[in-house]
Short mmCIF file of C-alpha atoms and ligand atoms in Angstrom, two decimals:
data_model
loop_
_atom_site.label_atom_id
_atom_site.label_comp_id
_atom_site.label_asym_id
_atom_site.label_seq_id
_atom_site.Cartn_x
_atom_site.Cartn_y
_atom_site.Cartn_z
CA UNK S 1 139.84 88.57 119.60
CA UNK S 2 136.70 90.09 121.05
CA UNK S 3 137.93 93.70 120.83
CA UNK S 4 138.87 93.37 117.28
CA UNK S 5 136.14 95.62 114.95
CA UNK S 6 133.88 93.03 113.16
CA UNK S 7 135.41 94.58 109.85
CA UNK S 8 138.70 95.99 109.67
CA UNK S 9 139.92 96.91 105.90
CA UNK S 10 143.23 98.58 105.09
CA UNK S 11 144.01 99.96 101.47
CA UNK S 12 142.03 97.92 99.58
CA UNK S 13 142.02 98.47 96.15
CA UNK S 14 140.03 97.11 93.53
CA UNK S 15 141.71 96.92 89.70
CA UNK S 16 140.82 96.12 86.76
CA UNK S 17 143.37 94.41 83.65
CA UNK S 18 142.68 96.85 80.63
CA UNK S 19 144.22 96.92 77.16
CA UNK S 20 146.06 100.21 77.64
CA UNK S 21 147.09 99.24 81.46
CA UNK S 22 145.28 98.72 85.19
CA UNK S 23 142.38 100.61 85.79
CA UNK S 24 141.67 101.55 89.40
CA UNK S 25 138.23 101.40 90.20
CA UNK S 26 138.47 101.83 94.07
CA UNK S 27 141.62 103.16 95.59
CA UNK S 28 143.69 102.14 98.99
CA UNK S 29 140.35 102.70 100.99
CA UNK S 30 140.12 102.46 104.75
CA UNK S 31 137.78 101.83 106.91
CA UNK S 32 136.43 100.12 110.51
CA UNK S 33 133.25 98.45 111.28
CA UNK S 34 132.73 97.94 114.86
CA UNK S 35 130.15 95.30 115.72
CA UNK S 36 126.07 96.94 116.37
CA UNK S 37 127.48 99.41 114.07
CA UNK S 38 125.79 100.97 110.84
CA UNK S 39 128.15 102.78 108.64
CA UNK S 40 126.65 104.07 105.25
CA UNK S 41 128.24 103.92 101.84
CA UNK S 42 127.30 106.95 99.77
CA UNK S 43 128.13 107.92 96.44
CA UNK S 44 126.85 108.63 92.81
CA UNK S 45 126.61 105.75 90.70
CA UNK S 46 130.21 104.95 89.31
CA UNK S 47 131.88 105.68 92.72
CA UNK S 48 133.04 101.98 93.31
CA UNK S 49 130.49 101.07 96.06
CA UNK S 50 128.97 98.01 94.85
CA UNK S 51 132.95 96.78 94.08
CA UNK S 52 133.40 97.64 97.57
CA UNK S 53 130.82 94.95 98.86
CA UNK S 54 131.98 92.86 96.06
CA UNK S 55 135.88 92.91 97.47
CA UNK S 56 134.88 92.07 100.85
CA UNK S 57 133.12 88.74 100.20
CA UNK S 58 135.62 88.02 97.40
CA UNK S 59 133.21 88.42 94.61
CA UNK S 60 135.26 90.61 91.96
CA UNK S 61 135.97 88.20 89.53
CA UNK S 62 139.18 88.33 86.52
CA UNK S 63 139.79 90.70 84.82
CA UNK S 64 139.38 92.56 87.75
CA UNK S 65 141.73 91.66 91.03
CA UNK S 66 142.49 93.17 94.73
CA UNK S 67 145.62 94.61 96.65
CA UNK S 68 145.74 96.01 99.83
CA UNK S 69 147.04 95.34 103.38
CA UNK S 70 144.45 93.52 104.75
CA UNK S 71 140.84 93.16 104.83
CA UNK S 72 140.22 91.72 108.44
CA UNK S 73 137.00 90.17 109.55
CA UNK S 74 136.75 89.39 113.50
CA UNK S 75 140.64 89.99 113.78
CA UNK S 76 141.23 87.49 110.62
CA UNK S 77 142.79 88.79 106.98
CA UNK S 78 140.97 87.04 104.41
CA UNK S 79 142.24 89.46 102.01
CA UNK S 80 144.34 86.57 99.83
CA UNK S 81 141.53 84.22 100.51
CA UNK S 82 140.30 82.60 97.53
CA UNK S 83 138.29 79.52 96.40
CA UNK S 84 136.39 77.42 98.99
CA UNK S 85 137.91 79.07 102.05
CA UNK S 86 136.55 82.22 100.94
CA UNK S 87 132.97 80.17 100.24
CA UNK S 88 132.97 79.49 103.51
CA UNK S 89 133.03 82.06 104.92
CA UNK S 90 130.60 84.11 102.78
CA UNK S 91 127.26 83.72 103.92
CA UNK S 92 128.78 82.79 107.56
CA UNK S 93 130.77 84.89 108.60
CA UNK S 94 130.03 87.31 106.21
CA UNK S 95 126.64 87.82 104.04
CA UNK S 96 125.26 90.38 101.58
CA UNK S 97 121.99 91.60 100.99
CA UNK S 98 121.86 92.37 97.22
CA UNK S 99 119.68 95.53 95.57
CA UNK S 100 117.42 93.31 93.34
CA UNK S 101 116.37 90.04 95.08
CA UNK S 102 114.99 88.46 92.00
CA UNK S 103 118.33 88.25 90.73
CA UNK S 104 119.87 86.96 93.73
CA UNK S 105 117.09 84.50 94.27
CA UNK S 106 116.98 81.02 92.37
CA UNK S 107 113.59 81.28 90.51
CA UNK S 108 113.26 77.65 90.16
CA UNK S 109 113.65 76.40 93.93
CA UNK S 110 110.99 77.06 96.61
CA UNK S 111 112.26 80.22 99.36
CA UNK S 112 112.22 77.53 101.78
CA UNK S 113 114.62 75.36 100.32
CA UNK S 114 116.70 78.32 99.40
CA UNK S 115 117.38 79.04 103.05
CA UNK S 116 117.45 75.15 103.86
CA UNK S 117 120.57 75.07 101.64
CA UNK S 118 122.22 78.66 102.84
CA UNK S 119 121.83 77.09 106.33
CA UNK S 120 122.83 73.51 105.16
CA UNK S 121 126.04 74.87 103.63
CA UNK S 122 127.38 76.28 106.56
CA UNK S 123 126.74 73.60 109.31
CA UNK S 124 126.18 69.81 109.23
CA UNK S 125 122.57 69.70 110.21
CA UNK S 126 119.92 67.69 109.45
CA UNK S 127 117.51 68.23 106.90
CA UNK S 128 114.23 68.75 109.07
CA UNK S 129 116.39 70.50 111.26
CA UNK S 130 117.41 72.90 109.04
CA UNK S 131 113.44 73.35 107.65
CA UNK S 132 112.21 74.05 111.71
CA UNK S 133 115.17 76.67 111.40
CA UNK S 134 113.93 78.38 108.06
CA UNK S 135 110.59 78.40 109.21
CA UNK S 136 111.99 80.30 112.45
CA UNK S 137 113.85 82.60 110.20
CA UNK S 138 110.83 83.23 107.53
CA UNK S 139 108.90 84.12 110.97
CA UNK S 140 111.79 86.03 112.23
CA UNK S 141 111.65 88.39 108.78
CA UNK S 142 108.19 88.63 109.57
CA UNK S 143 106.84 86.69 106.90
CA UNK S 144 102.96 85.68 107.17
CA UNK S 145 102.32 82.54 107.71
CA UNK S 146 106.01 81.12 107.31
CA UNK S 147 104.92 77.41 107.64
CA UNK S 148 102.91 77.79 104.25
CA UNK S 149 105.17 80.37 102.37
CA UNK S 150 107.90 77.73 102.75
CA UNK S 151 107.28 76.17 99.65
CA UNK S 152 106.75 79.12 97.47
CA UNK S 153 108.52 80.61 94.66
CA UNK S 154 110.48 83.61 94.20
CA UNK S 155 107.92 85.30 92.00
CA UNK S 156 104.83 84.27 94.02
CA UNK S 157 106.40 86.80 96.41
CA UNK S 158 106.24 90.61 96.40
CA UNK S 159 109.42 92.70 96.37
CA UNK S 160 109.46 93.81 99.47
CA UNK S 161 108.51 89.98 100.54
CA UNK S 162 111.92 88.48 98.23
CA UNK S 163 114.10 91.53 100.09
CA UNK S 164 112.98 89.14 103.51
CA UNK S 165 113.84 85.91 102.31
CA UNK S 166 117.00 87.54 101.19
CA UNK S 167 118.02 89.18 104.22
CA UNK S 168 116.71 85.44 106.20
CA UNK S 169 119.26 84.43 103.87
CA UNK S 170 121.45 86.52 105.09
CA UNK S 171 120.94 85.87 108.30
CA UNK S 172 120.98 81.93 108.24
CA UNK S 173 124.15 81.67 109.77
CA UNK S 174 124.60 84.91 112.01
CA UNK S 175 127.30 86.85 109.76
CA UNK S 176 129.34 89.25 111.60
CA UNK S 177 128.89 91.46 109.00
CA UNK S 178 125.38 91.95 107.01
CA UNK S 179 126.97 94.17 103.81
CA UNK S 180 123.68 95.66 101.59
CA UNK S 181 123.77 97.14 98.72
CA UNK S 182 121.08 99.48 98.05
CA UNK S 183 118.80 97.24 99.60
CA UNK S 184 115.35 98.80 99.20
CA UNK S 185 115.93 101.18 96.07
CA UNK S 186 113.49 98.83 94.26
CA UNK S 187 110.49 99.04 96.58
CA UNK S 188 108.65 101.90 97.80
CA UNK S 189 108.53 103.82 100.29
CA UNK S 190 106.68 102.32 103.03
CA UNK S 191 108.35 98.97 102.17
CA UNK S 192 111.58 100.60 101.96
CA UNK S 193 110.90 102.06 105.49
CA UNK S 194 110.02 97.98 106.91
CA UNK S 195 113.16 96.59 105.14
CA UNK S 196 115.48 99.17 106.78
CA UNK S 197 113.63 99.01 110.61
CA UNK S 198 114.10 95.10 110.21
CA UNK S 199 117.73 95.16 109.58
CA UNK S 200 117.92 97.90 112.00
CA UNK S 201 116.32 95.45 114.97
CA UNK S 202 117.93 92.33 113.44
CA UNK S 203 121.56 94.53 113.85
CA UNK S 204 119.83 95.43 117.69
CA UNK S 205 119.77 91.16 118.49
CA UNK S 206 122.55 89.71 116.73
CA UNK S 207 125.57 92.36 117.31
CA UNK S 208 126.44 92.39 113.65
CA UNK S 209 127.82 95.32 111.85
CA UNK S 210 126.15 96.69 108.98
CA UNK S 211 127.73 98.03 106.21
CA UNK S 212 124.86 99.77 104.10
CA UNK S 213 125.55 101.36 100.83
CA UNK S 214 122.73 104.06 99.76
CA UNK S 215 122.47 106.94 97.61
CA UNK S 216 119.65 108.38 99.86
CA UNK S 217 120.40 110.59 101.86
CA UNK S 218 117.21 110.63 104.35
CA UNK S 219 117.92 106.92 104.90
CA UNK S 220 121.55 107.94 106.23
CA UNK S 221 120.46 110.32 108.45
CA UNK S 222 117.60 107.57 110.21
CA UNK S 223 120.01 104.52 109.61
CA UNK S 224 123.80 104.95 109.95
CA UNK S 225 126.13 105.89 112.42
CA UNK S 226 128.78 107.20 110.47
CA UNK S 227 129.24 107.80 106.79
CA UNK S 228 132.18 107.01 104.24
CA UNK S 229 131.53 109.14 101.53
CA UNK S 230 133.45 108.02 98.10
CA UNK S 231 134.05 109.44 94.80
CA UNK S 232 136.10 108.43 92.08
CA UNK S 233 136.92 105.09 94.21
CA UNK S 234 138.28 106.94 96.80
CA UNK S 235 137.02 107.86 100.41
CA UNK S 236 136.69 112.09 100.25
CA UNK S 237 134.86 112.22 103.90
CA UNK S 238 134.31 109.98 106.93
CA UNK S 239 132.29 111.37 109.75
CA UNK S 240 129.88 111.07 112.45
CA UNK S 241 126.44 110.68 110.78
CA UNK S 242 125.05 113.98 113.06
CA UNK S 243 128.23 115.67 112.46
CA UNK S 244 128.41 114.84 108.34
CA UNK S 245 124.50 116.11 107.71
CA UNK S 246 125.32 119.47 109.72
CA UNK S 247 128.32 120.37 108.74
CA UNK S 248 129.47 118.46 105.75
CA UNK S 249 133.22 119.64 105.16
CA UNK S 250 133.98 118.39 101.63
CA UNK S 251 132.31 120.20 98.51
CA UNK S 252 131.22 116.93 97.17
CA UNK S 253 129.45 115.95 100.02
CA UNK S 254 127.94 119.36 100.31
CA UNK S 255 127.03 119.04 96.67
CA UNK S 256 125.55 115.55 97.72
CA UNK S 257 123.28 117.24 100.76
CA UNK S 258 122.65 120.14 98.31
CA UNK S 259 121.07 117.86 95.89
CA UNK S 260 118.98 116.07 98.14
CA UNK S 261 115.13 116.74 97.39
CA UNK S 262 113.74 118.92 100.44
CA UNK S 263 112.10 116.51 103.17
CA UNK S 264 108.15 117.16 102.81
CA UNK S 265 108.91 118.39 99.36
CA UNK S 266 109.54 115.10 97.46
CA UNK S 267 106.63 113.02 97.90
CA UNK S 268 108.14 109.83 98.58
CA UNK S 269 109.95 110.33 95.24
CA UNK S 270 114.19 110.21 95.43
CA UNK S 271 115.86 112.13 93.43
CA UNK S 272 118.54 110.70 91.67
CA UNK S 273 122.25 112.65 92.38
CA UNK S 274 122.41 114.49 89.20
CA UNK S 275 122.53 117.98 90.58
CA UNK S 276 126.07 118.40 90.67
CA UNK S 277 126.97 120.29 87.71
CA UNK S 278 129.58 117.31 85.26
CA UNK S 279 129.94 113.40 85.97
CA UNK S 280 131.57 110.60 87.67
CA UNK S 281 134.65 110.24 85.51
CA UNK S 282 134.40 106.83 83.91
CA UNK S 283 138.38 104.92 85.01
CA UNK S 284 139.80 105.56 82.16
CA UNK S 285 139.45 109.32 82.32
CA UNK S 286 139.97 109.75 85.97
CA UNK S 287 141.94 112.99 86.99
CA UNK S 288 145.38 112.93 88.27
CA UNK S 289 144.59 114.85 91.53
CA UNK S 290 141.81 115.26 93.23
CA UNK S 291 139.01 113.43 91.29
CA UNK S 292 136.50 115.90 91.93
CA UNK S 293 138.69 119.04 91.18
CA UNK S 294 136.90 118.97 87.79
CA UNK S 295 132.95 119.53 89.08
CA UNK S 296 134.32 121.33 92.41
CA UNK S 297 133.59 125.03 92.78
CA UNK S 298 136.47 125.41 95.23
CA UNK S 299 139.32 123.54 93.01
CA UNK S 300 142.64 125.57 92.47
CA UNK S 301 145.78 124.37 91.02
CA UNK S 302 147.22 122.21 93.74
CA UNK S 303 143.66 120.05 93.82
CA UNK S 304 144.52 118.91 90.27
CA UNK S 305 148.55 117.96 90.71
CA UNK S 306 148.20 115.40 93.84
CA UNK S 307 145.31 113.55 95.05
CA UNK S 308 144.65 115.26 98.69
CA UNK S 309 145.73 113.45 101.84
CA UNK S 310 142.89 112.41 104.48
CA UNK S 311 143.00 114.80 107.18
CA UNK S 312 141.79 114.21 110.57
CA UNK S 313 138.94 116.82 111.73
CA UNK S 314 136.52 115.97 114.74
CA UNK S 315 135.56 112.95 116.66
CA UNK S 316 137.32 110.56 114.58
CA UNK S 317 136.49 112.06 111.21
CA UNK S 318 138.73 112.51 108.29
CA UNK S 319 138.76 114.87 104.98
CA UNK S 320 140.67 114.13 101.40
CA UNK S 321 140.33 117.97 100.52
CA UNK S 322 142.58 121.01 100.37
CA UNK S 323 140.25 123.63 100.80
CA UNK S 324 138.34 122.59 103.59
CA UNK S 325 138.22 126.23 105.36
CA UNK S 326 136.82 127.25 102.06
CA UNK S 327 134.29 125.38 101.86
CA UNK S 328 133.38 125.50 105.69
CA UNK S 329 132.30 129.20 104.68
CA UNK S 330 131.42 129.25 100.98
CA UNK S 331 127.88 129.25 99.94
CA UNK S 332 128.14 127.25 96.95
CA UNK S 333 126.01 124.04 95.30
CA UNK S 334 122.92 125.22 97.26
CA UNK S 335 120.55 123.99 94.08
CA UNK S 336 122.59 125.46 92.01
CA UNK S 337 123.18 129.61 92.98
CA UNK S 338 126.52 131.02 93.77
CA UNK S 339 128.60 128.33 92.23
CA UNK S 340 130.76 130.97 90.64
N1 ADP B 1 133.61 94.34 85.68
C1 ADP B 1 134.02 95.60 85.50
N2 ADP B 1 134.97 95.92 84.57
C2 ADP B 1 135.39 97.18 84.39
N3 ADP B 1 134.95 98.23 85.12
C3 ADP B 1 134.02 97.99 86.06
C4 ADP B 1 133.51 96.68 86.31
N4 ADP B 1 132.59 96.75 87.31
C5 ADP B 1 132.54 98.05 87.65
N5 ADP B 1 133.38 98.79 86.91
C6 ADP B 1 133.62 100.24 87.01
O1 ADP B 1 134.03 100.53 88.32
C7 ADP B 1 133.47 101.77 88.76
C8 ADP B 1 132.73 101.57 90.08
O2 ADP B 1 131.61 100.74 89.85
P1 ADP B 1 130.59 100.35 91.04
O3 ADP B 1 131.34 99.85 92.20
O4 ADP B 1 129.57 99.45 90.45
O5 ADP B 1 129.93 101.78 91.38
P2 ADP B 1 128.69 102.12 92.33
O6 ADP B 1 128.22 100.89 92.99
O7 ADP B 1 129.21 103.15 93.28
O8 ADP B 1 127.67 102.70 91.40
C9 ADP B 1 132.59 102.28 87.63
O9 ADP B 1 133.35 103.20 86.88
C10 ADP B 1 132.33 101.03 86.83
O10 ADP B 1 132.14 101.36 85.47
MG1 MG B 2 126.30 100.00 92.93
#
């Protein structure tokens, strides 16, 4: 199946069991990965990102529970996959790169032996073996002086050093698809910068696809090809990185470009996205149509009785949003003025 995209995921949906009924916390998304690829995952916090890493290794766990068509990885469903099969294949085909390595990290075995047993897991090799290959991969993440970092712990290691074991982690058995979640938002700046280049180059030798969920904005525009924009647990805009930075079409990811501190302007600090005026509605409260007709500046009546269909605009693109020639010309969210 070598034409296949490395990732392939129809309608998945991610729910959760709740006293008064299911709550849907991401909702019939689509998307393609094709292999070399970077496509970004942005969204406020609450927008069902993280669930949508979680889904694809098959770590949402009861009371919460997936549906969809498929989720297809190099041609395969593993969408009903469950157990050891889907072990398996986490980590090998498969791998994530998690926002807070100390957490993912097991404080009490040495980084060496942490990627000894990620490799060991996978394939029947032997123990030495497996060490020369660590080594190679602690090297590989550009980690000084591998042979002696071996046996070191966790918190020996800076963050920026833990985010490279994790990603050699990662990497121990050449995953088609490398899925991080906000992978640097815990380091700074010039760190951040490293971590992204290396997963950049590492995506350059080995092919995979990279599925990278950010709230930042800057790191988009240097990182991704294209850009699945969510809200509410549902995809509102899929474009062309180039084409989604110049001319975003839906007001929530204009509100999203609006709100993103001035380059030169921020210091190295990110703002969080709080500029749009109103929240994420938490699942319980979450409109019937579109979920953002409530903070949107363009929202008439028909927004708020249907959810909006994705409609195709440009090279492959798509829009959830009813007013799209609206927005194309309105002037609103730009920090703030002419919301009216
Ligand atoms: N275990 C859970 N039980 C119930 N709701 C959850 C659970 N995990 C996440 N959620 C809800 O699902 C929504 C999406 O969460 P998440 O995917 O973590 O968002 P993001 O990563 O975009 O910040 C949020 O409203 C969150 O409160
Ligand atoms: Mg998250």
């Amino acid at each position: 199946m070598v034409d296949a995209p490395a990732l392939s995921v129809e309608g998945l949906t991610v729910k959760f069991a709740d006293r008064g009924g299911d709550l849907t916390a991401v909702s019939s998304l689509d998307f393609e990965l094709a292999r070399g690829e970077t496509l970004a995952l942005v969204g406020e916090s609450g927008c069902g990102k993280s669930l949508t890493a979680l889904a694809l290794l098959g770590l949402v766990n009861p009371p919460g529970r997936l549906e969809g068509r498929a989720i297809r990885l190099d041609g395969r469903d593993i969408l009903g996959l469950r157990g050891e099969a889907m072990r398996r294949l986490r980590g090998n085909r498969i791998a994530m790169i998690f926002q807070e390595p100390m957490t993912a990290l097991n404080p009490v075995l040495s980084i060496g032996a942490q990627i000894v047993e990620a490799i060991r897991e996978h394939e029947r090799i032997s123990r030495p073996a497996a060490r020369e290959r660590a080594v190679a991969l602690l090297d590989r993440v550009r980690i000084p002086d591998p042979r002696r970092r071996f046996d070191d712990y966790p918190h020996r290691l800076s963050g920026g050093m833990r985010q490279r074991v994790m990603i050699a982690i990662a990497l121990a058995c050449s995953p088609s698809v490398l899925v991080a979640d906000e992978p640097t938002t815990a380091l700074d700046v010039t760190i951040q910068a490293q971590i992204l280049e290396l997963i950049d180059e590492l995506k350059r030798e080995t092919g995979a696809a990279v599925l990278l969920i950010t709230h930042d904005l800057g790191v988009v525009a240097e990182h991704a090809d294209r850009v699945l924009v969510m809200y509410g647990g549902c995809k509102v805009e899929e474009r062309a990185t180039a084409d989604l930075l110049r001319t975003p079409l839906h007001p929530y990811t204009r509100g999203l470009i609006a709100a993103r501190p001035r380059l030169g302007v921020d210091n190295g600090f990110r703002a969080r996205l709080t500029e749009i005026p109103g929240m994420v509605p938490s699942l319980r409260e979450m409109p019937r149509g579109c979920r953002f007709a409530p903070r949107c500046p363009l929202a008439i009546d028909a927004c708020r009785i249907a959810a909006p269909p994705l409609i195709p605009v440009g090279a492959g693109g798509s829009v959830a949003c009813l007013r799209i020639e609206e927005s194309r010309v309105s002037e609103f969210a730009s920090g703030g003025a002419g919301a009216s």
